[in-house]
Short mmCIF file of C-alpha atoms in Angstrom, two decimals:
data_model
loop_
_atom_site.label_atom_id
_atom_site.label_comp_id
_atom_site.label_asym_id
_atom_site.label_seq_id
_atom_site.Cartn_x
_atom_site.Cartn_y
_atom_site.Cartn_z
CA MET U 1 -98.41 34.33 141.71
CA LYS U 2 -101.88 35.78 142.56
CA ASP U 3 -104.78 35.02 140.61
CA ILE U 4 -105.65 37.59 137.74
CA ILE U 5 -108.89 38.88 139.57
CA THR U 6 -106.94 39.23 142.83
CA GLN U 7 -104.11 41.05 140.69
CA TYR U 8 -106.68 43.44 139.16
CA ARG U 9 -108.08 44.10 142.33
CA GLU U 10 -104.97 45.11 144.42
CA GLY U 11 -103.88 47.34 141.45
CA SER U 12 -102.32 46.03 138.08
CA LEU U 13 -101.76 42.64 136.32
CA SER U 14 -98.54 40.81 135.81
CA PHE U 15 -98.49 40.89 132.24
CA PRO U 16 -99.31 44.04 129.62
CA VAL U 17 -102.93 44.57 128.37
CA TRP U 18 -103.13 45.36 124.77
CA ASP U 19 -106.33 46.46 122.75
CA ALA U 20 -107.02 45.80 119.35
CA HIS U 21 -109.93 48.65 118.95
CA SER U 22 -109.82 52.33 119.87
CA HIS U 23 -110.84 55.47 118.23
CA HIS U 24 -109.47 58.75 117.45
CA GLY U 25 -112.12 61.57 116.45
CA CYS U 26 -115.90 62.82 116.53
CA TYR U 27 -119.12 61.21 116.03
CA TYR U 28 -122.07 63.16 115.29
CA GLN U 29 -124.61 61.00 117.24
CA PHE U 30 -123.06 61.55 121.05
CA PRO U 31 -120.28 63.59 122.56
CA ILE U 32 -116.86 61.82 122.79
CA GLN U 33 -115.05 63.78 125.67
CA ASP U 34 -111.31 63.51 126.52
CA SER U 35 -110.77 62.03 123.32
CA ASP U 36 -107.27 63.42 122.88
CA ALA U 37 -103.77 61.32 123.63
CA ALA U 38 -103.87 62.84 126.99
CA GLY U 39 -107.77 61.86 127.74
CA MET U 40 -107.10 58.61 126.12
CA LEU U 41 -103.79 57.93 128.43
CA ARG U 42 -106.20 58.76 131.47
CA GLY U 43 -108.74 56.25 130.46
CA MET U 44 -106.25 53.62 129.40
CA ASP U 45 -104.46 54.00 132.62
CA ALA U 46 -107.39 53.78 134.77
CA ALA U 47 -108.46 50.56 133.01
CA GLY U 48 -104.92 49.11 133.10
CA ILE U 49 -104.42 49.30 129.46
CA ASP U 50 -100.92 49.68 128.43
CA ALA U 51 -101.71 49.94 124.48
CA VAL U 52 -104.15 50.48 121.98
CA ILE U 53 -104.52 50.54 118.38
CA VAL U 54 -106.15 53.30 117.24
CA THR U 55 -108.50 54.00 114.40
CA SER U 56 -109.77 57.66 112.79
CA LEU U 57 -113.24 58.21 112.85
CA ALA U 58 -113.11 61.22 110.20
CA SER U 59 -111.21 58.94 107.67
CA MET U 60 -114.28 56.50 107.72
CA GLY U 61 -116.05 59.56 106.32
CA THR U 62 -114.64 62.55 104.13
CA GLN U 63 -111.34 63.70 105.87
CA ILE U 64 -109.38 60.64 105.02
CA ALA U 65 -105.76 62.10 105.08
CA GLU U 66 -106.26 64.27 107.78
CA GLY U 67 -107.70 61.57 110.13
CA ASN U 68 -104.82 59.03 109.23
CA ARG U 69 -102.31 62.02 110.14
CA ALA U 70 -103.99 62.82 113.07
CA VAL U 71 -103.94 58.96 114.32
CA ARG U 72 -99.83 58.90 112.86
CA ASP U 73 -99.09 62.01 115.02
CA MET U 74 -100.73 60.47 118.08
CA VAL U 75 -98.40 57.47 117.74
CA ARG U 76 -95.27 59.53 116.98
CA ALA U 77 -95.84 61.29 120.23
CA HIS U 78 -96.65 58.16 122.52
CA PRO U 79 -95.32 55.11 120.25
CA ASP U 80 -95.11 53.34 123.29
CA ARG U 81 -98.84 53.45 123.95
CA PHE U 82 -100.36 53.69 120.64
CA LEU U 83 -100.40 52.25 117.22
CA GLY U 84 -102.40 52.76 113.95
CA TYR U 85 -104.86 51.56 111.57
CA VAL U 86 -104.94 53.22 108.41
CA THR U 87 -109.02 53.89 107.99
CA VAL U 88 -110.13 54.45 104.80
CA ASN U 89 -113.48 55.04 102.46
CA PRO U 90 -114.23 53.08 99.29
CA HIS U 91 -116.19 55.74 97.78
CA HIS U 92 -113.18 57.73 97.50
CA PRO U 93 -111.03 55.23 96.22
CA GLU U 94 -108.12 57.16 94.83
CA GLU U 95 -107.08 59.21 98.20
CA SER U 96 -108.12 55.89 99.95
CA LEU U 97 -105.36 53.81 98.34
CA ARG U 98 -103.13 56.44 98.54
CA GLU U 99 -102.98 56.52 102.02
CA MET U 100 -102.54 52.88 102.07
CA GLU U 101 -99.83 52.98 100.17
CA THR U 102 -98.14 56.21 101.99
CA TYR U 103 -98.37 54.16 105.41
CA ALA U 104 -97.85 50.86 104.15
CA ASP U 105 -94.30 50.30 105.63
CA ALA U 106 -94.90 53.10 108.23
CA PRO U 107 -93.99 52.12 112.27
CA GLU U 108 -96.85 54.03 112.96
CA PHE U 109 -99.53 51.66 111.53
CA ALA U 110 -100.04 47.94 111.85
CA GLY U 111 -103.13 47.57 109.53
CA MET U 112 -106.37 48.78 108.19
CA LYS U 113 -109.98 49.55 109.44
CA ILE U 114 -113.22 49.75 107.38
CA HIS U 115 -116.77 50.31 108.61
CA GLU U 116 -119.54 49.41 106.50
CA GLY U 117 -121.94 51.41 108.17
CA ILE U 118 -120.20 54.83 108.45
CA SER U 119 -118.73 54.71 105.15
CA GLN U 120 -122.08 53.54 103.59
CA CYS U 121 -120.69 50.35 101.69
CA PRO U 122 -120.62 46.80 102.67
CA VAL U 123 -118.01 45.23 103.02
CA ASP U 124 -118.97 42.55 100.27
CA ASN U 125 -119.23 45.21 98.11
CA PRO U 126 -116.61 45.42 94.89
CA LYS U 127 -115.70 48.67 95.69
CA TRP U 128 -113.60 47.19 98.73
CA ASP U 129 -111.63 44.58 96.66
CA PRO U 130 -108.58 47.10 95.71
CA PHE U 131 -108.23 47.53 99.39
CA TYR U 132 -108.40 43.62 100.22
CA LYS U 133 -106.15 42.80 97.45
CA LEU U 134 -103.66 45.35 98.84
CA ALA U 135 -104.17 43.87 102.52
CA ASP U 136 -103.72 40.41 101.56
CA GLU U 137 -100.45 41.25 99.42
CA ARG U 138 -98.73 42.66 102.38
CA GLY U 139 -100.54 40.26 104.89
CA TRP U 140 -102.27 43.40 106.89
CA LEU U 141 -104.45 42.89 109.65
CA LEU U 142 -107.96 44.16 108.99
CA LEU U 143 -110.50 45.46 111.74
CA SER U 144 -114.09 45.36 110.27
CA HIS U 145 -117.01 46.51 112.02
CA SER U 146 -119.36 43.97 112.06
CA TRP U 147 -123.16 44.09 113.52
CA GLY U 148 -125.68 41.65 113.50
CA GLY U 149 -125.72 38.12 111.85
CA GLU U 150 -125.97 39.33 108.43
CA GLY U 151 -123.19 41.71 108.80
CA VAL U 152 -120.98 39.02 110.21
CA ARG U 153 -122.10 36.60 107.70
CA LYS U 154 -120.75 39.01 104.57
CA HIS U 155 -117.39 38.59 106.44
CA ALA U 156 -116.83 34.91 105.27
CA THR U 157 -115.82 36.29 101.47
CA ILE U 158 -113.23 38.75 103.14
CA ALA U 159 -111.69 35.94 104.93
CA ASP U 160 -111.84 33.14 102.14
CA ARG U 161 -110.93 35.08 99.04
CA PHE U 162 -107.74 36.88 100.95
CA PRO U 163 -106.25 34.38 103.25
CA ASN U 164 -103.39 36.23 104.24
CA ILE U 165 -105.53 39.35 105.93
CA ARG U 166 -106.18 38.48 109.07
CA LEU U 167 -109.42 39.76 110.04
CA PHE U 168 -110.25 41.41 113.28
CA LEU U 169 -114.21 40.95 113.23
CA GLY U 170 -115.26 44.22 115.09
CA HIS U 171 -117.70 43.50 117.82
CA SER U 172 -117.93 39.87 116.62
CA GLY U 173 -121.46 40.85 115.78
CA GLY U 174 -122.45 42.91 118.07
CA ALA U 175 -125.11 42.85 120.96
CA ASP U 176 -127.29 40.30 119.66
CA LEU U 177 -127.33 36.59 120.14
CA GLU U 178 -127.71 35.76 116.18
CA GLY U 179 -124.58 38.13 115.27
CA ARG U 180 -122.61 36.49 118.13
CA ARG U 181 -123.51 32.94 117.12
CA ALA U 182 -122.45 33.88 113.52
CA ALA U 183 -119.23 35.27 114.68
CA ILE U 184 -118.53 31.89 116.23
CA GLU U 185 -119.57 30.17 112.72
CA LEU U 186 -117.44 32.32 111.09
CA ALA U 187 -114.53 31.86 112.89
CA ARG U 188 -114.66 28.17 113.45
CA GLY U 189 -112.20 26.78 110.80
CA ARG U 190 -110.95 29.95 109.40
CA GLU U 191 -107.81 30.52 111.10
CA ASN U 192 -107.31 34.06 110.02
CA VAL U 193 -110.55 35.30 111.67
CA PHE U 194 -110.33 36.91 115.09
CA LEU U 195 -113.13 37.58 117.47
CA ASP U 196 -113.23 41.37 118.62
CA LEU U 197 -114.95 41.46 121.71
CA THR U 198 -115.73 45.20 121.70
CA CYS U 199 -119.40 46.15 123.00
CA SER U 200 -120.94 48.38 125.14
CA ASP U 201 -123.43 45.78 126.16
CA THR U 202 -120.91 43.42 128.02
CA ALA U 203 -123.33 40.16 127.92
CA ALA U 204 -122.60 37.73 130.75
CA ASP U 205 -120.99 34.55 129.35
CA VAL U 206 -119.87 35.94 126.32
CA VAL U 207 -116.19 35.52 126.87
CA GLU U 208 -116.74 32.08 127.91
CA TRP U 209 -118.85 31.16 125.02
CA PHE U 210 -116.38 32.69 122.72
CA VAL U 211 -113.61 30.62 124.31
CA ASP U 212 -115.66 27.34 124.53
CA GLU U 213 -116.33 27.52 121.23
CA ILE U 214 -112.55 28.60 119.16
CA GLY U 215 -110.64 28.28 122.01
CA PRO U 216 -108.93 31.39 123.58
CA GLN U 217 -106.20 31.93 121.02
CA ARG U 218 -108.50 33.77 118.32
CA VAL U 219 -110.24 36.19 121.13
CA LEU U 220 -109.41 39.94 121.43
CA LEU U 221 -109.90 42.58 123.81
CA GLY U 222 -111.54 45.44 122.25
CA SER U 223 -112.78 48.89 124.06
CA ASP U 224 -113.86 51.11 121.75
CA ILE U 225 -112.10 53.86 124.00
CA PRO U 226 -113.05 56.74 123.82
CA PHE U 227 -116.36 55.65 122.54
CA PHE U 228 -116.52 53.65 125.58
CA ASP U 229 -114.91 53.58 128.96
CA ALA U 230 -112.33 50.99 128.72
CA ARG U 231 -112.85 49.69 132.45
CA GLY U 232 -115.60 48.05 131.42
CA ALA U 233 -114.01 45.78 128.60
CA VAL U 234 -111.00 44.72 130.47
CA GLY U 235 -113.03 44.27 133.63
CA TRP U 236 -115.60 41.78 131.26
CA VAL U 237 -112.67 39.53 130.71
CA VAL U 238 -110.68 39.77 134.15
CA PHE U 239 -113.94 38.57 135.91
CA SER U 240 -115.02 36.15 133.18
CA ASP U 241 -115.16 32.33 134.19
CA ILE U 242 -112.27 31.13 132.01
CA GLU U 243 -108.58 30.11 133.00
CA ASP U 244 -106.16 32.79 133.95
CA ALA U 245 -103.90 31.49 130.90
CA ALA U 246 -106.92 32.18 128.47
CA LYS U 247 -107.41 35.70 129.96
CA GLU U 248 -104.01 36.35 129.80
CA LEU U 249 -104.13 35.64 126.19
CA ILE U 250 -107.32 37.75 125.42
CA LEU U 251 -105.86 40.80 127.30
CA GLY U 252 -103.07 40.97 125.19
CA GLY U 253 -101.17 38.08 124.57
CA ASN U 254 -102.75 37.20 121.52
CA LEU U 255 -102.31 40.64 120.32
CA ARG U 256 -98.64 40.65 120.97
CA ARG U 257 -98.19 37.17 118.69
CA ILE U 258 -100.01 38.60 116.10
CA LEU U 259 -98.45 42.02 115.68
CA GLY U 260 -94.92 40.66 116.04
CA ALA U 261 -92.13 43.05 115.33
CA LYS U 262 -94.96 45.66 114.34
CA GLY U 263 -95.62 45.99 118.19
CA ARG U 264 -92.07 45.99 119.21
CA ARG U 265 -92.50 49.53 120.34
CA LEU U 266 -95.81 49.08 122.23
CA ARG U 267 -95.12 48.94 126.15
CA GLY U 268 -94.86 45.71 127.16
CA ALA U 269 -93.47 43.92 124.13
CA ALA U 270 -90.96 41.23 124.38
CA MET F 1 -109.55 47.82 152.32
CA ALA F 2 -111.91 45.90 149.66
CA LEU F 3 -114.60 48.00 148.55
CA LYS F 4 -118.41 46.48 149.85
CA PHE F 5 -120.33 46.10 146.62
CA ILE F 6 -123.77 46.31 146.65
CA ASP F 7 -125.80 45.77 143.50
CA CYS F 8 -129.36 47.32 143.13
CA ASN F 9 -129.81 45.92 139.50
CA VAL F 10 -130.06 42.04 139.24
CA ILE F 11 -132.62 40.29 137.21
CA TYR F 12 -132.67 36.31 137.42
CA GLY F 13 -135.00 33.58 136.42
CA ARG F 14 -136.09 31.16 133.61
CA ARG F 15 -135.92 32.81 130.13
CA THR F 16 -138.54 32.06 127.71
CA ALA F 17 -135.93 31.85 125.01
CA PRO F 18 -132.78 30.81 126.71
CA ILE F 19 -129.11 32.16 126.55
CA PRO F 20 -126.64 29.39 125.68
CA ARG F 21 -124.39 28.91 129.07
CA ARG F 22 -126.22 31.43 130.94
CA ASP F 23 -126.89 30.74 134.67
CA GLU F 24 -130.32 33.05 135.40
CA THR F 25 -130.79 30.84 138.70
CA PRO F 26 -130.45 32.46 142.16
CA GLY F 27 -127.58 30.13 142.49
CA GLY F 28 -125.88 31.21 139.57
CA VAL F 29 -126.48 34.79 140.33
CA LEU F 30 -124.37 34.26 143.71
CA ARG F 31 -121.58 32.38 142.04
CA CYS F 32 -121.08 35.36 140.07
CA MET F 33 -121.24 37.91 143.02
CA ASP F 34 -118.54 35.52 144.69
CA ARG F 35 -116.61 35.55 141.84
CA CYS F 36 -116.78 39.53 141.10
CA GLY F 37 -116.97 40.36 145.14
CA ILE F 38 -120.46 41.74 145.40
CA GLU F 39 -121.51 41.29 148.83
CA THR F 40 -125.50 41.85 148.57
CA ALA F 41 -128.01 42.11 145.61
CA TYR F 42 -131.22 43.66 144.95
CA VAL F 43 -132.84 41.09 142.78
CA THR F 44 -135.96 41.38 140.62
CA ASN F 45 -137.43 38.03 139.10
CA LEU F 46 -137.83 37.83 135.15
CA LEU F 47 -141.31 36.65 135.47
CA SER F 48 -142.10 40.33 136.74
CA LEU F 49 -141.33 41.29 133.47
CA GLU F 50 -142.04 38.74 131.03
CA TYR F 51 -145.49 37.36 132.57
CA ASP F 52 -147.07 38.78 135.33
CA PRO F 53 -145.91 41.28 138.47
CA GLN F 54 -147.53 39.56 141.12
CA THR F 55 -146.57 36.04 140.26
CA GLY F 56 -143.19 37.22 139.89
CA ASN F 57 -142.97 39.27 143.09
CA MET F 58 -144.41 36.43 144.99
CA GLN F 59 -141.98 33.81 143.27
CA LEU F 60 -139.21 36.24 144.08
CA LEU F 61 -139.95 35.93 147.85
CA LYS F 62 -139.45 32.54 147.93
CA ASP F 63 -136.54 32.36 146.04
CA VAL F 64 -134.81 34.51 148.14
CA ARG F 65 -136.02 33.45 151.29
CA PRO F 66 -133.00 30.90 151.62
CA HIS F 67 -130.30 33.36 150.51
CA SER F 68 -129.52 36.37 153.17
CA ARG F 69 -127.20 38.17 150.53
CA LEU F 70 -130.36 38.60 148.01
CA LYS F 71 -133.05 41.20 148.71
CA PRO F 72 -136.13 41.31 147.03
CA VAL F 73 -137.38 44.21 144.60
CA TRP F 74 -140.87 44.53 143.63
CA THR F 75 -142.09 45.11 140.21
CA LEU F 76 -145.25 47.84 140.54
CA LEU F 77 -148.28 48.85 138.43
CA PRO F 78 -150.38 51.84 138.31
CA SER F 79 -153.23 51.55 141.14
CA GLY F 80 -155.79 52.52 138.29
CA SER F 81 -155.30 49.30 136.65
CA GLY F 82 -156.68 47.15 139.79
CA GLU F 83 -154.01 44.46 139.84
CA MET F 84 -151.82 45.51 142.87
CA GLY F 85 -154.49 47.06 145.18
CA ASN F 86 -154.29 50.52 146.30
CA PRO F 87 -150.63 52.28 147.19
CA GLU F 88 -151.02 52.28 150.73
CA THR F 89 -151.94 48.44 151.11
CA LEU F 90 -149.42 47.80 148.51
CA LEU F 91 -146.60 49.67 150.24
CA ARG F 92 -147.83 47.63 153.69
CA ARG F 93 -147.35 44.51 152.06
CA MET F 94 -143.76 45.69 150.79
CA GLY F 95 -143.17 46.57 154.43
CA ASP F 96 -144.07 43.47 155.91
CA GLU F 97 -142.37 41.15 153.07
CA GLY F 98 -138.97 43.24 153.42
CA VAL F 99 -139.14 44.67 150.19
CA ARG F 100 -137.36 48.22 150.11
CA ILE F 101 -136.76 49.04 146.44
CA ALA F 102 -139.69 49.01 143.64
CA ARG F 103 -139.29 48.94 140.02
CA LEU F 104 -141.68 50.41 137.21
CA TYR F 105 -141.51 49.19 133.63
CA PRO F 106 -143.90 51.59 131.60
CA GLY F 107 -143.09 50.05 128.46
CA ARG F 108 -143.05 46.19 128.64
CA HIS F 109 -146.25 46.42 131.10
CA ASN F 110 -147.76 49.12 128.49
CA PHE F 111 -148.94 52.02 130.90
CA VAL F 112 -148.53 55.60 130.76
CA PHE F 113 -145.44 57.17 132.64
CA SER F 114 -147.39 60.42 133.61
CA GLU F 115 -148.70 61.93 136.56
CA TRP F 116 -152.30 61.38 136.00
CA ASN F 117 -151.90 57.29 135.75
CA LEU F 118 -149.02 57.24 138.41
CA GLY F 119 -149.47 60.48 140.77
CA ASP F 120 -151.00 58.52 143.74
CA LEU F 121 -148.55 55.23 143.73
CA LEU F 122 -145.43 58.04 143.45
CA ASP F 123 -146.97 60.25 146.27
CA ALA F 124 -147.16 56.82 148.30
CA LEU F 125 -143.50 55.92 147.51
CA ALA F 126 -142.27 59.35 147.82
CA GLY F 127 -143.92 59.72 151.52
CA LYS F 128 -141.99 56.30 152.64
CA ARG F 129 -138.99 57.21 150.65
CA VAL F 130 -138.97 53.97 148.82
CA PRO F 131 -136.28 54.06 145.97
CA LEU F 132 -137.99 53.42 142.42
CA MET F 133 -135.85 52.08 139.72
CA ILE F 134 -136.62 53.09 136.17
CA ASP F 135 -135.26 51.60 133.16
CA LEU F 136 -134.65 54.11 130.31
CA ARG F 137 -134.22 51.11 127.54
CA ASP F 138 -138.05 50.05 128.78
CA MET F 139 -139.53 53.77 128.39
CA GLY F 140 -137.05 55.71 126.48
CA ASP F 141 -138.38 59.15 127.37
CA LEU F 142 -136.10 61.19 129.29
CA ASP F 143 -138.43 64.36 129.49
CA ALA F 144 -141.18 62.00 131.32
CA VAL F 145 -138.30 61.43 133.77
CA TYR F 146 -137.53 64.56 134.11
CA ARG F 147 -141.48 65.99 134.67
CA LEU F 148 -142.21 62.91 137.27
CA THR F 149 -138.99 63.66 139.01
CA HIS F 150 -139.77 67.09 139.36
CA LYS F 151 -143.26 66.50 140.62
CA HIS F 152 -142.16 64.25 143.31
CA PRO F 153 -138.95 65.73 144.61
CA ASN F 154 -138.75 63.25 147.64
CA LEU F 155 -138.91 60.25 145.95
CA PRO F 156 -135.36 58.66 145.40
CA VAL F 157 -135.31 57.64 141.73
CA ILE F 158 -132.39 55.31 140.23
CA LEU F 159 -132.25 55.50 136.24
CA VAL F 160 -131.24 52.00 134.92
CA GLY F 161 -130.39 51.66 131.35
CA ALA F 162 -128.65 55.38 130.44
CA GLY F 163 -125.84 54.95 128.24
CA TYR F 164 -123.63 57.09 125.91
CA ARG F 165 -126.60 58.06 123.55
CA ILE F 166 -128.34 60.01 126.04
CA ASP F 167 -125.05 61.60 127.19
CA ARG F 168 -125.96 65.28 125.69
CA SER F 169 -128.84 65.38 127.94
CA LEU F 170 -127.83 63.61 130.96
CA ILE F 171 -125.69 66.04 133.12
CA ARG F 172 -128.23 68.49 132.91
CA LEU F 173 -131.15 65.96 133.95
CA LEU F 174 -129.19 65.15 136.76
CA GLU F 175 -128.21 68.62 137.65
CA SER F 176 -132.36 69.52 137.27
CA VAL F 177 -133.41 66.89 139.86
CA SER F 178 -131.55 66.35 142.73
CA SER F 179 -133.37 63.13 144.11
CA LEU F 180 -132.07 61.45 140.73
CA TYR F 181 -129.33 58.60 141.04
CA LEU F 182 -127.60 56.84 138.46
CA GLU F 183 -127.11 53.17 137.99
CA ILE F 184 -123.72 52.38 135.87
CA SER F 185 -124.39 48.90 134.68
CA THR F 186 -125.13 50.23 131.10
CA TYR F 187 -123.16 54.01 131.57
CA LYS F 188 -120.03 52.88 129.82
CA VAL F 189 -119.14 56.49 128.59
CA HIS F 190 -115.47 56.93 128.63
CA LEU F 191 -114.91 58.88 132.05
CA GLY F 192 -118.20 59.34 132.46
CA ILE F 193 -118.24 58.38 135.96
CA GLU F 194 -115.95 60.80 136.66
CA ARG F 195 -117.67 63.91 134.27
CA VAL F 196 -120.65 63.18 136.51
CA PHE F 197 -118.85 63.43 139.63
CA GLU F 198 -117.21 66.52 138.86
CA HIS F 199 -120.38 68.31 137.64
CA ILE F 200 -122.94 66.96 139.87
CA GLY F 201 -121.14 65.98 142.94
CA PRO F 202 -120.78 63.14 145.39
CA GLY F 203 -123.60 60.65 146.39
CA ARG F 204 -125.17 60.63 142.69
CA ILE F 205 -124.11 57.39 141.25
CA VAL F 206 -125.05 53.65 142.39
CA PHE F 207 -123.45 50.64 141.27
CA GLY F 208 -125.75 48.08 139.62
CA SER F 209 -124.42 45.00 137.81
CA GLY F 210 -127.24 44.18 134.84
CA MET F 211 -126.76 40.96 135.67
CA THR F 212 -128.29 38.46 134.44
CA PRO F 213 -128.02 39.88 130.99
CA LEU F 214 -124.94 41.36 131.96
CA ASN F 215 -121.44 40.44 133.00
CA ALA F 216 -121.32 42.11 136.65
CA GLY F 217 -117.46 42.33 136.19
CA ALA F 218 -117.39 45.13 134.14
CA ALA F 219 -119.36 47.36 136.14
CA VAL F 220 -117.46 46.34 139.13
CA ALA F 221 -114.07 47.43 137.30
CA MET F 222 -115.53 50.87 136.42
CA ILE F 223 -116.00 51.26 140.34
CA LEU F 224 -112.71 49.63 141.37
CA ARG F 225 -110.95 51.88 139.01
CA ALA F 226 -113.00 55.00 139.32
CA ASP F 227 -110.55 58.39 139.47
CA VAL F 228 -112.55 59.86 142.18
CA PRO F 229 -111.96 60.59 146.21
CA GLU F 230 -112.12 57.02 148.15
CA GLU F 231 -114.91 58.35 150.25
CA GLU F 232 -116.88 58.77 146.78
CA ARG F 233 -115.74 55.20 145.52
CA LYS F 234 -117.09 53.67 148.48
CA GLY F 235 -120.33 55.33 148.32
CA MET F 236 -120.61 54.42 144.37
CA ALA F 237 -120.09 50.74 145.37
CA GLY F 238 -122.61 50.43 147.82
CA GLY F 239 -122.55 53.37 150.65
CA THR F 240 -125.12 55.51 148.80
CA LEU F 241 -127.41 52.67 147.84
CA GLU F 242 -127.38 51.21 151.57
CA LYS F 243 -128.20 54.97 152.59
CA LEU F 244 -130.93 55.27 150.17
CA VAL F 245 -132.70 51.85 151.22
CA SER F 246 -131.73 52.59 155.15
CA GLU F 247 -134.23 55.72 154.65
CA ALA F 248 -137.10 54.12 153.21
CA GLN F 249 -139.71 54.00 156.00
CA LEU F 250 -141.89 50.51 155.38
#
């Protein structure tokens, strides 16, 4: 068997690549072009990604039901490539909780996504509690945006109070060193916390650092496609200085294990 | 056939506040180049940014001497500051020392990026066709880039630090200035490489890894998997930069 770098250079990897962090929709600060399913698939194919979990940008704001419905339709159209997060805004609790109930057992969704910045509500605000409670009862995945040391540390309360939630720490603190250090501290000793690599700043040695500190089993590929180009995220892991077995876990093995039956329709599922 | 990667954007050197695990020595850069399949890298010493450009430039020459795959990039200052001599003498020294690319950091080094302050230096660089790298993260002013590159159309300028947040202006800027080249280490826009190629045409994107702050593999993957004609992919990986450097008359 050729090593992973050689496989990637020569064309494709010998195992399926699954990505825990992608989007659907628009954002006012910059253009997100080619963001429909066709554009997403083109970007995923270019990067060598078999499947992604998608969250709606619209649902973090005011178009909660519309956004989740668009994600649902995308998953229905391409069930082997996409899976969804139900995305909610706690400032509109009735509509958001209804969304969670609506899709609780739907095959198109694997968990929930929150963004304290776009939704303008810190993750430790009690407004989120009904959502965490529901996610905890159902053992959902929760992808939560985290930025900076303080942004990460606020997540401790979620991980500790709701142990059945599998918390995907979006961006793992983001581009600054303190944020990444805090992410490691949060994940250390909390088996329900997973470090999502998503970041436009593909800093040297972060993959290696995370693996050294918490092991490869709780580190996840995240591309943010179509916010960012997914090739950078995959290349960050492929060319990192870690064992191939660890790369395989990060590039998809971990997510397959975590999703279990929820991921059965995705390309490359066992 | 494997792509020949030539990296225009590496900054190495001891950091005032070291980052865990990171090997920022020339040896560390070479090991990363080997792992990522990068043949040659144009490098700058961090001292040039964080202490003094002249000291950093001199240290750089010593550091790269034993390593034929590392090529020096000098950090320059406006001639009016009196720290680097007049532009003609400066360019002669660059030629003598084998330096073929220059950088400017108007933000960090606190000088105005405008014609009245830099005109003589940019004229000299343009006259010798010496590629100049400028980093948007350092200066943040696209309009200044537009004005100066228009004023010096023969000066090849490599734009570093462009990212998704300037994407509503970037294509128009590249359309407007034919001597401007986009370095891709931070340009992680979804299918952005393809969009720039489709709108602007071939030969305007160059490979830079952004080492040692960034992981080189991300930028390598962007080029390896770019959905562009093979000839253009070779240009992005190294051909375009190689041509620019070969045209420098030093």
